[in-house]
Short mmCIF file of C-alpha atoms and ligand atoms in Angstrom, two decimals:
data_model
loop_
_atom_site.label_atom_id
_atom_site.label_comp_id
_atom_site.label_asym_id
_atom_site.label_seq_id
_atom_site.Cartn_x
_atom_site.Cartn_y
_atom_site.Cartn_z
CA MET J 1141 -13.50 57.18 90.55
CA LYS J 1142 -16.60 57.90 92.74
CA LYS J 1143 -18.74 58.93 90.03
CA GLY J 1144 -17.79 56.46 87.33
CA GLN J 1145 -19.57 55.23 83.70
CA ILE J 1146 -23.49 53.80 83.59
CA LEU J 1147 -24.92 51.89 81.02
CA VAL J 1148 -28.88 51.86 81.09
CA VAL J 1149 -30.65 48.60 78.94
CA ASP J 1150 -34.07 49.12 78.86
CA ASP J 1151 -36.21 48.65 75.90
CA GLU J 1152 -38.19 50.98 76.84
CA LYS J 1153 -37.54 54.69 74.98
CA SER J 1154 -39.61 56.72 78.38
CA GLN J 1155 -37.45 54.34 80.99
CA ARG J 1156 -34.30 55.19 79.72
CA GLU J 1157 -34.78 58.93 79.23
CA ILE J 1158 -35.75 59.40 83.15
CA LEU J 1159 -33.38 57.17 84.23
CA LYS J 1160 -30.34 58.99 82.17
CA VAL J 1161 -31.40 62.09 83.74
CA ILE J 1162 -31.48 61.47 87.11
CA LEU J 1163 -28.44 59.54 86.94
CA LYS J 1164 -26.78 62.73 84.69
CA THR J 1165 -28.02 64.88 87.28
CA GLU J 1166 -26.23 63.01 89.98
CA GLY J 1167 -22.83 63.48 87.89
CA TYR J 1168 -22.26 60.26 86.30
CA GLY J 1169 -21.37 59.27 83.50
CA VAL J 1170 -24.70 57.99 81.24
CA GLN J 1171 -25.32 55.89 78.20
CA ALA J 1172 -28.40 53.89 77.71
CA ALA J 1173 -28.67 50.70 75.04
CA GLY J 1174 -32.52 49.78 73.85
CA SER J 1175 -32.03 46.04 73.55
CA ALA J 1176 -29.48 43.38 74.80
CA THR J 1177 -27.57 42.95 71.73
CA GLU J 1178 -26.88 46.65 71.26
CA ALA J 1179 -25.86 46.81 75.56
CA LEU J 1180 -23.25 43.99 74.99
CA ARG J 1181 -21.49 45.45 71.67
CA MET J 1182 -21.23 48.93 73.73
CA ALA J 1183 -20.33 46.96 76.68
CA GLU J 1184 -17.57 45.32 74.65
CA GLU J 1185 -16.78 48.31 73.23
CA GLU J 1186 -16.30 50.83 76.35
CA SER J 1187 -15.87 49.98 79.93
CA PHE J 1188 -18.38 50.64 82.59
CA ASP J 1189 -18.33 50.37 86.17
CA LEU J 1190 -22.13 49.76 86.56
CA VAL J 1191 -24.80 48.57 84.21
CA LEU J 1192 -28.43 49.07 84.69
CA SER J 1193 -30.73 46.46 83.01
CA ASP J 1194 -34.19 45.32 82.75
CA LEU J 1195 -34.34 41.82 82.30
CA LYS J 1196 -37.26 41.49 79.77
CA MET J 1197 -36.71 42.31 76.30
CA PRO J 1198 -37.45 41.43 73.29
CA ASP J 1199 -33.62 40.35 72.29
CA ASN J 1200 -32.66 38.66 76.27
CA ASP J 1201 -34.64 35.19 77.02
CA GLY J 1202 -33.89 35.20 81.02
CA LEU J 1203 -29.94 35.91 82.52
CA PHE J 1204 -28.11 35.96 79.42
CA ILE J 1205 -27.47 39.74 79.55
CA LEU J 1206 -25.98 38.51 82.60
CA ASP J 1207 -23.70 35.98 81.58
CA ARG J 1208 -22.24 37.66 79.05
CA LEU J 1209 -21.71 41.31 80.85
CA PHE J 1210 -19.81 39.09 83.18
CA LYS J 1211 -17.91 38.04 80.95
CA ILE J 1212 -16.62 40.87 79.66
CA ASN J 1213 -16.22 42.24 81.97
CA PRO J 1214 -15.32 40.38 85.76
CA ALA J 1215 -15.38 43.17 88.03
CA VAL J 1216 -18.66 44.49 86.71
CA CYS J 1217 -21.21 45.81 89.06
CA ILE J 1218 -24.78 44.43 87.85
CA ILE J 1219 -28.01 45.77 89.10
CA ILE J 1220 -30.96 44.73 87.73
CA MET J 1221 -34.72 46.03 87.30
CA THR J 1222 -37.49 43.74 86.67
CA ALA J 1223 -41.51 44.46 86.52
CA HIS J 1224 -43.41 43.21 89.39
CA GLY J 1225 -44.28 39.35 89.80
CA THR J 1226 -40.68 38.31 88.10
CA ILE J 1227 -39.57 38.31 91.96
CA ASP J 1228 -38.09 34.89 90.94
CA SER J 1229 -35.75 35.67 88.18
CA ALA J 1230 -34.70 38.55 90.69
CA VAL J 1231 -33.45 36.15 92.34
CA GLU J 1232 -31.60 34.41 90.08
CA ALA J 1233 -29.74 37.59 89.07
CA ILE J 1234 -28.14 37.61 92.26
CA LYS J 1235 -27.39 34.21 92.63
CA LYS J 1236 -25.28 35.31 89.93
CA GLY J 1237 -23.29 38.15 91.41
CA ALA J 1238 -25.62 41.46 89.81
CA PHE J 1239 -25.59 43.31 92.68
CA ASP J 1240 -29.09 43.99 93.27
CA TYR J 1241 -31.94 44.39 92.21
CA LEU J 1242 -34.72 47.24 91.94
CA THR J 1243 -38.72 46.76 91.54
CA LYS J 1244 -40.37 48.91 88.69
CA PRO J 1245 -41.91 51.63 88.54
CA LEU J 1246 -39.03 52.62 90.16
CA ASP J 1247 -38.27 55.19 93.40
CA ARG J 1248 -36.21 57.66 92.80
CA GLU J 1249 -34.69 57.49 96.29
CA GLU J 1250 -34.22 53.58 96.08
CA LEU J 1251 -32.60 53.86 92.54
CA LEU J 1252 -29.64 56.25 93.90
CA ILE J 1253 -28.86 54.97 97.08
CA SER J 1254 -28.50 51.57 95.23
CA VAL J 1255 -26.27 52.90 92.79
CA ALA J 1256 -24.06 55.00 95.52
CA ARG J 1257 -24.06 51.58 97.35
CA ALA J 1258 -22.56 49.83 94.17
CA PHE J 1259 -20.59 52.83 93.43
CA GLU J 1260 -18.74 51.77 97.35
CA LYS J 1261 -18.53 48.63 96.58
CA LEU J 1262 -16.80 49.50 93.26
CA ASN J 1263 -14.67 51.63 95.30
CA LEU J 1264 -13.86 49.24 98.21
CA VAL J 1265 -12.73 46.17 95.32
CA HIS J 1266 -10.87 49.07 93.22
CA GLN J 1267 -8.54 50.19 96.51
CA ASN J 1268 -8.34 46.24 97.59
CA LYS J 1269 -6.14 45.96 93.75
CA MET J 1270 -4.38 48.90 94.10
CA LEU J 1271 -3.15 48.18 98.07
CA GLN J 1272 -2.84 44.33 96.67
CA GLU J 1273 -0.84 45.71 94.21
CA GLN J 1274 1.93 47.78 96.00
CA LEU J 1275 2.62 44.53 98.29
CA SER J 1276 3.02 42.80 95.41
CA GLU J 1277 5.31 45.39 93.91
CA ARG J 1278 6.80 45.93 97.42
CA PHE J 1279 7.76 41.90 97.89
CA GLY J 1280 8.01 40.94 94.49
CA LEU J 1281 11.31 39.07 93.53
CA SER J 1282 11.94 42.35 91.70
CA ASN J 1283 12.71 44.23 95.23
CA MET J 1284 15.14 41.63 96.46
CA ILE J 1285 18.71 41.93 94.90
CA GLY J 1286 21.02 39.04 94.03
CA ASN J 1287 23.44 38.74 90.86
CA HIS J 1288 25.07 35.52 92.70
CA VAL J 1289 24.30 32.63 90.88
CA LYS J 1290 22.79 31.08 94.14
CA MET J 1291 20.42 33.60 94.43
CA GLN J 1292 20.16 33.74 90.85
CA GLU J 1293 19.15 30.13 90.91
CA ILE J 1294 16.70 30.50 94.73
CA PHE J 1295 14.69 33.05 92.28
CA LYS J 1296 14.24 30.96 89.60
CA THR J 1297 12.84 28.45 91.90
CA VAL J 1298 10.57 31.00 93.74
CA ARG J 1299 9.03 31.93 90.41
CA LYS J 1300 8.54 27.73 89.28
CA ILE J 1301 7.12 26.53 93.01
CA ALA J 1302 5.18 30.16 93.19
CA ASN J 1303 1.90 28.33 91.89
CA SER J 1304 2.26 25.65 93.90
CA THR J 1305 0.37 24.18 96.95
CA ALA J 1306 3.86 22.27 98.51
CA THR J 1307 5.55 23.58 101.30
CA VAL J 1308 8.66 25.48 101.60
CA LEU J 1309 11.69 24.93 103.85
CA ILE J 1310 13.88 28.03 103.55
CA PHE J 1311 17.14 28.03 105.60
CA GLY J 1312 19.70 30.36 106.31
CA GLU J 1313 21.43 32.33 108.87
CA SER J 1314 20.00 35.33 110.72
CA GLY J 1315 19.52 38.43 108.24
CA THR J 1316 19.67 36.72 105.02
CA GLY J 1317 16.41 37.32 104.10
CA LYS J 1318 14.30 34.37 104.60
CA GLU J 1319 11.19 36.06 105.84
CA LEU J 1320 11.81 38.44 102.53
CA ILE J 1321 11.91 35.16 99.61
CA ALA J 1322 8.69 34.07 101.57
CA ARG J 1323 6.58 37.10 101.48
CA ALA J 1324 8.26 36.74 97.52
CA ILE J 1325 6.94 33.56 96.87
CA HIS J 1326 3.43 33.88 98.23
CA TYR J 1327 3.08 37.03 96.46
CA ASN J 1328 4.53 35.80 93.62
CA SER J 1329 1.70 33.61 93.68
CA ILE J 1330 -2.05 32.50 92.25
CA ARG J 1331 -2.85 33.07 96.43
CA GLY J 1332 -1.19 36.91 96.44
CA ASP J 1333 -4.82 38.49 96.16
CA LYS J 1334 -4.90 36.49 99.63
CA PRO J 1335 -3.86 36.89 103.28
CA PHE J 1336 0.19 35.89 104.23
CA LEU J 1337 0.16 35.70 108.11
CA ALA J 1338 3.06 35.29 109.65
CA ILE J 1339 4.24 33.51 113.34
CA ASN J 1340 6.98 33.80 115.10
CA CYS J 1341 7.70 30.40 116.46
CA ALA J 1342 11.06 31.59 118.80
CA ALA J 1343 10.18 32.92 122.86
CA ILE J 1344 6.20 32.35 122.74
CA PRO J 1345 4.94 30.26 124.64
CA ASP J 1346 3.01 26.86 123.84
CA THR J 1347 -0.14 27.93 124.98
CA LEU J 1348 0.53 31.02 123.33
CA ILE J 1349 1.31 29.73 120.12
CA GLU J 1350 -1.75 26.92 120.44
CA SER J 1351 -4.05 29.19 120.44
CA GLU J 1352 -2.61 32.13 117.47
CA LEU J 1353 -2.95 29.38 115.47
CA PHE J 1354 -5.69 27.40 116.20
CA GLY J 1355 -7.96 29.78 117.53
CA TYR J 1356 -10.79 28.91 120.05
CA GLU J 1357 -14.18 28.69 121.02
CA LYS J 1358 -15.87 30.58 123.68
CA GLY J 1359 -14.57 29.66 127.55
CA ALA J 1360 -11.78 27.23 126.27
CA PHE J 1361 -10.16 28.81 129.03
CA THR J 1362 -10.17 31.53 131.32
CA GLY J 1363 -10.21 34.70 129.53
CA ALA J 1364 -11.27 33.28 126.00
CA THR J 1365 -14.45 35.36 126.77
CA GLY J 1366 -15.24 34.74 123.02
CA ARG J 1367 -14.63 33.01 119.75
CA GLY J 1368 -10.96 33.63 118.78
CA ILE J 1369 -9.87 32.61 115.36
CA GLY J 1370 -6.91 31.13 114.87
CA LEU J 1371 -4.11 32.26 112.33
CA PHE J 1372 -4.86 28.58 110.13
CA GLU J 1373 -8.07 29.91 109.72
CA ALA J 1374 -7.42 33.74 109.01
CA ALA J 1375 -5.11 32.72 106.21
CA ASP J 1376 -7.33 30.39 104.22
CA GLY J 1377 -6.70 30.82 100.77
CA GLY J 1378 -3.57 32.62 101.43
CA SER J 1379 -0.03 31.59 102.84
CA LEU J 1380 1.07 31.01 106.83
CA PHE J 1381 4.84 31.89 107.15
CA LEU J 1382 6.33 29.58 110.11
CA ASP J 1383 9.01 31.82 111.26
CA GLU J 1384 11.88 30.32 114.15
CA VAL J 1385 9.84 27.34 113.18
CA GLY J 1386 13.28 25.04 114.53
CA ASP J 1387 12.01 25.97 118.12
CA LEU J 1388 8.51 24.99 118.64
CA SER J 1389 8.39 22.23 120.87
CA LEU J 1390 7.69 18.98 120.18
CA THR J 1391 3.68 18.70 121.41
CA MET J 1392 2.94 21.77 119.04
CA GLN J 1393 4.83 20.06 116.09
CA ALA J 1394 2.94 16.85 116.17
CA LYS J 1395 -0.03 19.26 116.73
CA ILE J 1396 1.01 21.44 113.48
CA LEU J 1397 1.99 18.63 111.48
CA ARG J 1398 -1.58 16.97 111.91
CA THR J 1399 -2.91 20.03 110.21
CA ILE J 1400 -0.46 20.34 107.71
CA GLN J 1401 -1.14 16.54 106.20
CA GLN J 1402 -5.26 16.89 107.06
CA ARG J 1403 -5.63 20.24 106.05
CA GLU J 1404 -7.98 21.11 109.00
CA ILE J 1405 -7.80 22.11 112.16
CA ARG J 1406 -10.64 22.66 115.87
CA ARG J 1407 -9.81 25.51 117.59
CA ILE J 1408 -8.97 24.76 121.00
CA GLY J 1409 -12.00 24.10 123.28
CA GLY J 1410 -14.48 23.32 119.45
CA ARG J 1411 -15.34 19.74 118.24
CA GLU J 1412 -15.82 20.90 114.85
CA GLU J 1413 -13.05 19.78 112.23
CA ILE J 1414 -12.67 22.64 109.78
CA LYS J 1415 -11.36 21.87 106.38
CA ILE J 1416 -7.96 25.35 105.53
CA ASP J 1417 -6.37 25.85 102.52
CA VAL J 1418 -3.57 27.24 103.44
CA ARG J 1419 0.28 27.17 102.18
CA VAL J 1420 2.36 26.58 104.89
CA ILE J 1421 5.89 28.38 104.43
CA ALA J 1422 8.44 27.80 107.67
CA ALA J 1423 11.85 29.38 107.56
CA THR J 1424 14.73 28.21 110.41
CA ASN J 1425 18.37 29.18 110.70
CA LYS J 1426 18.73 26.22 112.82
CA ASN J 1427 20.56 23.18 111.43
CA LEU J 1428 17.12 20.71 111.82
CA GLU J 1429 18.63 17.13 110.74
CA ALA J 1430 21.37 17.90 113.96
CA GLU J 1431 17.86 19.19 115.96
CA ILE J 1432 16.40 15.54 114.23
CA GLN J 1433 19.77 13.50 115.66
CA GLU J 1434 19.17 15.39 118.44
CA GLY J 1435 15.70 14.40 119.42
CA SER J 1436 13.96 17.92 119.15
CA PHE J 1437 12.79 18.41 116.01
CA ARG J 1438 10.27 15.79 114.83
CA GLU J 1439 11.86 13.93 111.71
CA ASP J 1440 8.08 13.40 109.72
CA LEU J 1441 7.52 17.09 110.53
CA PHE J 1442 11.19 17.92 108.94
CA TYR J 1443 9.53 15.82 105.90
CA ARG J 1444 6.54 17.23 105.36
CA LEU J 1445 8.09 20.91 105.42
CA ASN J 1446 10.88 20.28 103.61
CA VAL J 1447 9.50 19.60 100.32
CA ILE J 1448 10.26 22.55 98.65
CA SER J 1449 13.63 23.66 100.81
CA ILE J 1450 15.61 26.88 99.99
CA GLY J 1451 19.38 27.14 101.33
CA LEU J 1452 20.07 30.90 101.20
CA PRO J 1453 23.52 31.42 101.48
CA SER J 1454 25.32 33.70 103.78
CA LEU J 1455 26.47 37.36 102.27
CA ALA J 1456 29.53 36.31 103.14
CA GLU J 1457 29.11 33.98 100.76
CA ARG J 1458 27.83 36.46 97.82
CA ALA J 1459 30.10 39.26 98.78
CA THR J 1460 30.12 39.96 94.87
CA ASP J 1461 26.33 41.45 95.95
CA ILE J 1462 27.62 43.58 98.28
CA PRO J 1463 28.20 46.70 95.72
CA ALA J 1464 24.60 46.44 94.43
CA LEU J 1465 22.67 45.85 98.28
CA THR J 1466 24.79 48.47 99.12
CA ASP J 1467 23.20 51.08 96.38
CA HIS J 1468 20.11 49.52 97.27
CA PHE J 1469 19.83 50.67 100.75
CA ILE J 1470 22.16 53.82 100.28
CA GLU J 1471 18.53 54.49 98.51
CA LYS J 1472 16.03 52.95 100.51
CA TYR J 1473 17.68 55.78 103.31
CA ASN J 1474 18.39 58.76 101.20
CA GLN J 1475 14.18 58.09 100.93
CA ARG J 1476 13.85 57.41 104.24
CA SER J 1477 16.06 60.20 105.66
CA ASP J 1478 15.47 62.98 102.90
CA LYS J 1479 19.19 63.01 101.99
CA ARG J 1480 21.04 62.84 98.55
CA ILE J 1481 24.39 61.14 98.97
CA LYS J 1482 25.52 59.82 96.12
CA GLY J 1483 27.10 56.49 96.73
CA ILE J 1484 30.39 55.18 98.23
CA SER J 1485 34.06 56.03 98.20
CA ARG J 1486 36.02 52.86 97.11
CA PRO J 1487 38.22 52.18 100.13
CA ALA J 1488 34.93 52.80 101.91
CA LEU J 1489 33.33 49.72 99.91
CA ARG J 1490 36.45 47.53 99.90
CA LEU J 1491 35.67 47.83 103.81
CA LEU J 1492 32.24 46.63 103.40
CA LEU J 1493 33.57 43.62 100.84
CA ASP J 1494 36.18 42.27 103.60
CA TYR J 1495 34.19 42.55 106.59
CA SER J 1496 33.13 39.14 107.98
CA TRP J 1497 28.97 39.55 108.04
CA PRO J 1498 27.61 37.32 110.84
CA GLY J 1499 24.36 39.00 110.29
CA ASN J 1500 24.33 39.00 107.12
CA VAL J 1501 22.16 41.83 105.06
CA ARG J 1502 20.42 42.92 107.96
CA GLN J 1503 23.59 43.85 109.53
CA LEU J 1504 24.71 45.93 106.43
CA GLU J 1505 21.48 47.34 105.89
CA SER J 1506 21.34 48.81 109.33
CA THR J 1507 25.47 49.54 109.22
CA ILE J 1508 24.17 51.59 105.53
CA GLU J 1509 21.21 53.33 107.16
CA ARG J 1510 23.78 54.89 109.89
CA ALA J 1511 26.56 55.50 107.56
CA VAL J 1512 23.92 57.36 105.52
CA LEU J 1513 22.64 58.99 108.41
CA LEU J 1514 25.94 59.95 109.54
CA CYS J 1515 27.03 60.84 106.53
CA GLU J 1516 27.86 65.01 105.58
CA GLY J 1517 29.40 64.88 102.36
CA GLU J 1518 27.91 63.62 98.91
CA THR J 1519 29.67 60.05 99.31
CA ILE J 1520 29.84 57.79 102.24
CA GLU J 1521 33.49 57.58 103.27
CA THR J 1522 35.27 55.24 106.06
CA GLU J 1523 34.58 56.82 108.64
CA ASP J 1524 31.25 57.16 108.46
CA LEU J 1525 31.47 52.85 109.04
CA PRO J 1526 31.37 51.61 112.89
CA GLN J 1527 34.23 50.84 114.38
CA GLU J 1528 34.45 46.80 114.25
CA ILE J 1529 34.35 46.99 110.32
CA ARG J 1530 37.05 49.46 110.09
CA LEU J 1531 38.82 47.29 112.63
CA LYS J 1532 38.30 43.55 111.39
CA SER J 1533 38.44 43.74 107.68
CA PHE J 1534 41.88 42.65 106.93
CA SER J 1535 43.10 44.83 103.91
CA SER J 1536 42.99 48.07 105.55
CA ASP J 1537 46.63 48.25 107.07
CA ARG J 1538 48.24 45.04 105.36
CA ILE J 1539 47.50 41.89 103.33
CA ALA J 1540 46.45 39.08 104.54
CA PHE J 1541 45.16 35.54 103.37
CA ASP J 1542 44.35 32.77 104.73
CA ILE J 1543 44.65 29.01 103.24
CA PRO J 1544 40.91 27.73 101.94
CA PRO J 1545 40.08 24.07 103.17
CA GLN J 1546 40.38 23.00 99.70
CA GLY J 1547 43.97 24.76 98.44
CA PHE J 1548 44.83 26.37 95.91
CA SER J 1549 47.71 26.65 93.59
CA LEU J 1550 51.08 28.89 93.82
CA GLU J 1551 50.13 30.99 90.83
CA GLU J 1552 46.12 31.58 91.75
CA PHE J 1553 47.94 32.71 95.31
CA GLU J 1554 50.39 34.84 92.82
CA LYS J 1555 48.15 36.36 90.80
CA GLU J 1556 46.08 37.18 94.19
CA LEU J 1557 48.51 38.61 96.29
CA LEU J 1558 49.64 40.99 92.50
CA MET J 1559 45.77 42.31 92.47
CA LYS J 1560 45.96 43.08 95.65
CA ALA J 1561 49.01 45.03 95.67
CA MET J 1562 47.68 46.83 92.87
CA GLU J 1563 44.28 47.11 94.58
CA LYS J 1564 45.69 48.64 97.50
CA SER J 1565 47.98 51.01 95.36
CA ASN J 1566 45.42 52.35 93.26
CA GLY J 1567 46.56 50.64 90.43
CA VAL J 1568 49.73 52.49 90.26
CA ILE J 1569 52.77 50.34 89.43
CA ALA J 1570 55.64 51.84 91.21
CA LYS J 1571 53.91 52.39 94.48
CA ALA J 1572 52.49 48.43 94.02
CA ALA J 1573 56.38 47.44 93.51
CA LYS J 1574 57.51 48.81 97.12
CA LEU J 1575 54.72 46.97 98.47
CA LEU J 1576 55.98 43.70 97.29
CA GLY J 1577 59.23 44.64 97.94
CA ILE J 1578 59.91 43.68 93.74
CA SER J 1579 60.62 45.95 91.24
CA TYR J 1580 59.11 48.03 88.86
CA ARG J 1581 60.31 46.02 85.86
CA THR J 1582 59.32 42.82 87.45
CA LEU J 1583 56.14 43.35 88.45
CA GLN J 1584 54.87 44.72 85.07
CA TYR J 1585 56.05 41.32 83.29
CA ARG J 1586 54.18 39.53 86.38
CA LEU J 1587 51.10 41.75 85.91
CA GLU J 1588 50.84 41.16 81.91
CA LYS J 1589 51.98 37.18 82.72
CA PHE J 1590 48.64 37.24 84.69
CA ASN J 1591 46.88 39.32 82.14
CA ILE J 1592 46.10 41.82 85.29
CA ARG J 1593 45.52 45.24 83.15
CA LYS J 1594 46.45 48.24 85.42
CA GLU J 1595 42.74 49.73 84.92
CA GLU J 1596 40.89 46.35 85.46
CA ASP J 1597 38.68 47.44 88.53
CA PRO J 1598 39.37 45.19 91.76
CA LEU J 1599 36.55 46.35 93.16
CA VAL J 1600 34.41 44.60 91.03
CA ARG J 1601 35.91 41.96 90.13
CA SER J 1602 34.21 38.01 91.34
CA ILE J 1603 35.84 36.92 94.70
CA LEU J 1604 38.49 34.29 94.13
CA PRO J 1605 38.02 30.98 95.79
CA MET J 1606 40.55 31.82 98.89
CA GLN J 1607 38.09 34.28 99.82
CA LYS J 1608 35.44 32.53 100.27
CA GLY J 1609 34.05 30.66 103.41
CA LYS J 1610 35.61 29.66 106.06
N1 LIG O 2533 17.96 39.82 98.81
C1 LIG O 2533 18.11 41.13 99.47
N2 LIG O 2533 17.52 42.34 98.69
C2 LIG O 2533 17.11 43.27 99.95
N3 LIG O 2533 17.13 43.37 100.75
C3 LIG O 2533 17.26 42.58 101.18
C4 LIG O 2533 17.15 40.82 101.00
N4 LIG O 2533 17.30 40.00 102.12
C5 LIG O 2533 17.34 40.78 103.46
N5 LIG O 2533 17.12 41.66 102.47
C6 LIG O 2533 16.23 43.10 103.69
O1 LIG O 2533 17.51 42.54 104.86
C7 LIG O 2533 16.73 42.28 106.11
C8 LIG O 2533 16.74 40.65 106.94
O2 LIG O 2533 15.92 40.47 105.69
P1 LIG O 2533 15.14 39.05 106.72
O3 LIG O 2533 14.18 39.80 108.10
O4 LIG O 2533 14.24 38.40 105.46
O5 LIG O 2533 15.96 38.03 107.08
P2 LIG O 2533 15.38 36.57 108.09
O6 LIG O 2533 16.02 35.71 106.84
O7 LIG O 2533 14.49 36.60 108.22
O8 LIG O 2533 16.41 37.48 109.35
P3 LIG O 2533 16.07 36.57 110.66
O9 LIG O 2533 16.54 34.95 110.57
O10 LIG O 2533 16.65 37.48 111.82
O11 LIG O 2533 14.99 36.70 111.24
C9 LIG O 2533 15.25 42.81 105.81
O12 LIG O 2533 15.27 44.58 105.94
C10 LIG O 2533 16.01 42.81 104.44
O13 LIG O 2533 14.54 43.47 103.33
MG1 LIG O 2534 13.19 36.20 109.89
#
């Protein structure tokens, strides 16, 4: 994009021609307009990166052309050319957003430097925008897997609340995707092009958290040899993610509460109150209500953070998402390790579906990462999975059931049992009948009664209530 498109606007023909020649020689694409009206028409028809415009033209009253050009393309860069003695309007132009001004008669060197600087700036803006788009894409909801109703509801909430400044409290077991949701909220909001900064409040001493969050003035403490800007200030206009907020000391809780309420901070050792505009998103894997009971978490801070609360389900609760997550991670680690694994075998997926996943999505992700590395063929097999998953899964060598707390009907139980038997026998009725100790005909009759078809894929059917959370 270095050598971009320039529009030269001047009512003096000779001036236009000279500028065209100079800039074209430098490799820029140049077009010229002889009046403000013509310039605006051209700017509407095609997109120019830079407009080099005289201010004094018969059909242009002062800075009128500037306003109109910005309206047509807010990203356009404008350099103003003025005659001697009209510095006032040049200053006014800069205030209105012009990039630079040059005085006539123009100096060739000065002109080229100014134009080059303008393109440097345009390049930066462009790069920034691209980076921003990459980030939004990476952390957008489209990269989060979750077909389970609870996840769908969460995604809906994220879209709904992204643009407000309300604080959000995200809770859920470790590895359920709390940070991912926090980023999705930020990058889906109008704050998305401002910083998203994060601090992990667990296992950092108070003094460090304080200087990280609020910054400090020179000499505030030994070692503070200069001024340090804290995260609240650095995230201005954006979002600050307080991870593991349940681990904050009561003292820090009080300071953060004050900051959120007053929307201002004071640097350590500083006197001045500094206004901040930051959206706070907090996360915890602790039960804050219990912490409040115990006196280790401030109730007022809890209510201040919990304006919007998002509770992420454990992976076991949304086991129906395991196949899609597995595919997603196979794809991700295929790319990382330059492998071409096509998928996972049914028995291996069965093991994943039956495992309890105490480390949730993060544990599933590392399991798949490891499996992709170990896998020698095109498909991940049971032997590519860790021992504990192979052993702990209950369907590995027998059919096992737990009675769920809410109970269930015998009919449901029977249906589940039949489906499991069919699944274990890969849909072969004779085998399943043998497993259940009943005759082929009895099983066939029962299958019809429950409307279980042979081709029904047990791996994709939804999990029945008896397998839900313990
Ligand atoms: N819905 C999802 N879709 C795809 N990947 C996910 C999803 N949820 C979590 N992950 C992945 O799982 C890993 C853990 O997610 P994240 O760090 O957001 O969890 P967390 O709840 O913050 O965990 P912890 O409490 O341990 O900090 C990350 O690598 C993340 O990319
Ligand atoms: Mg986290």
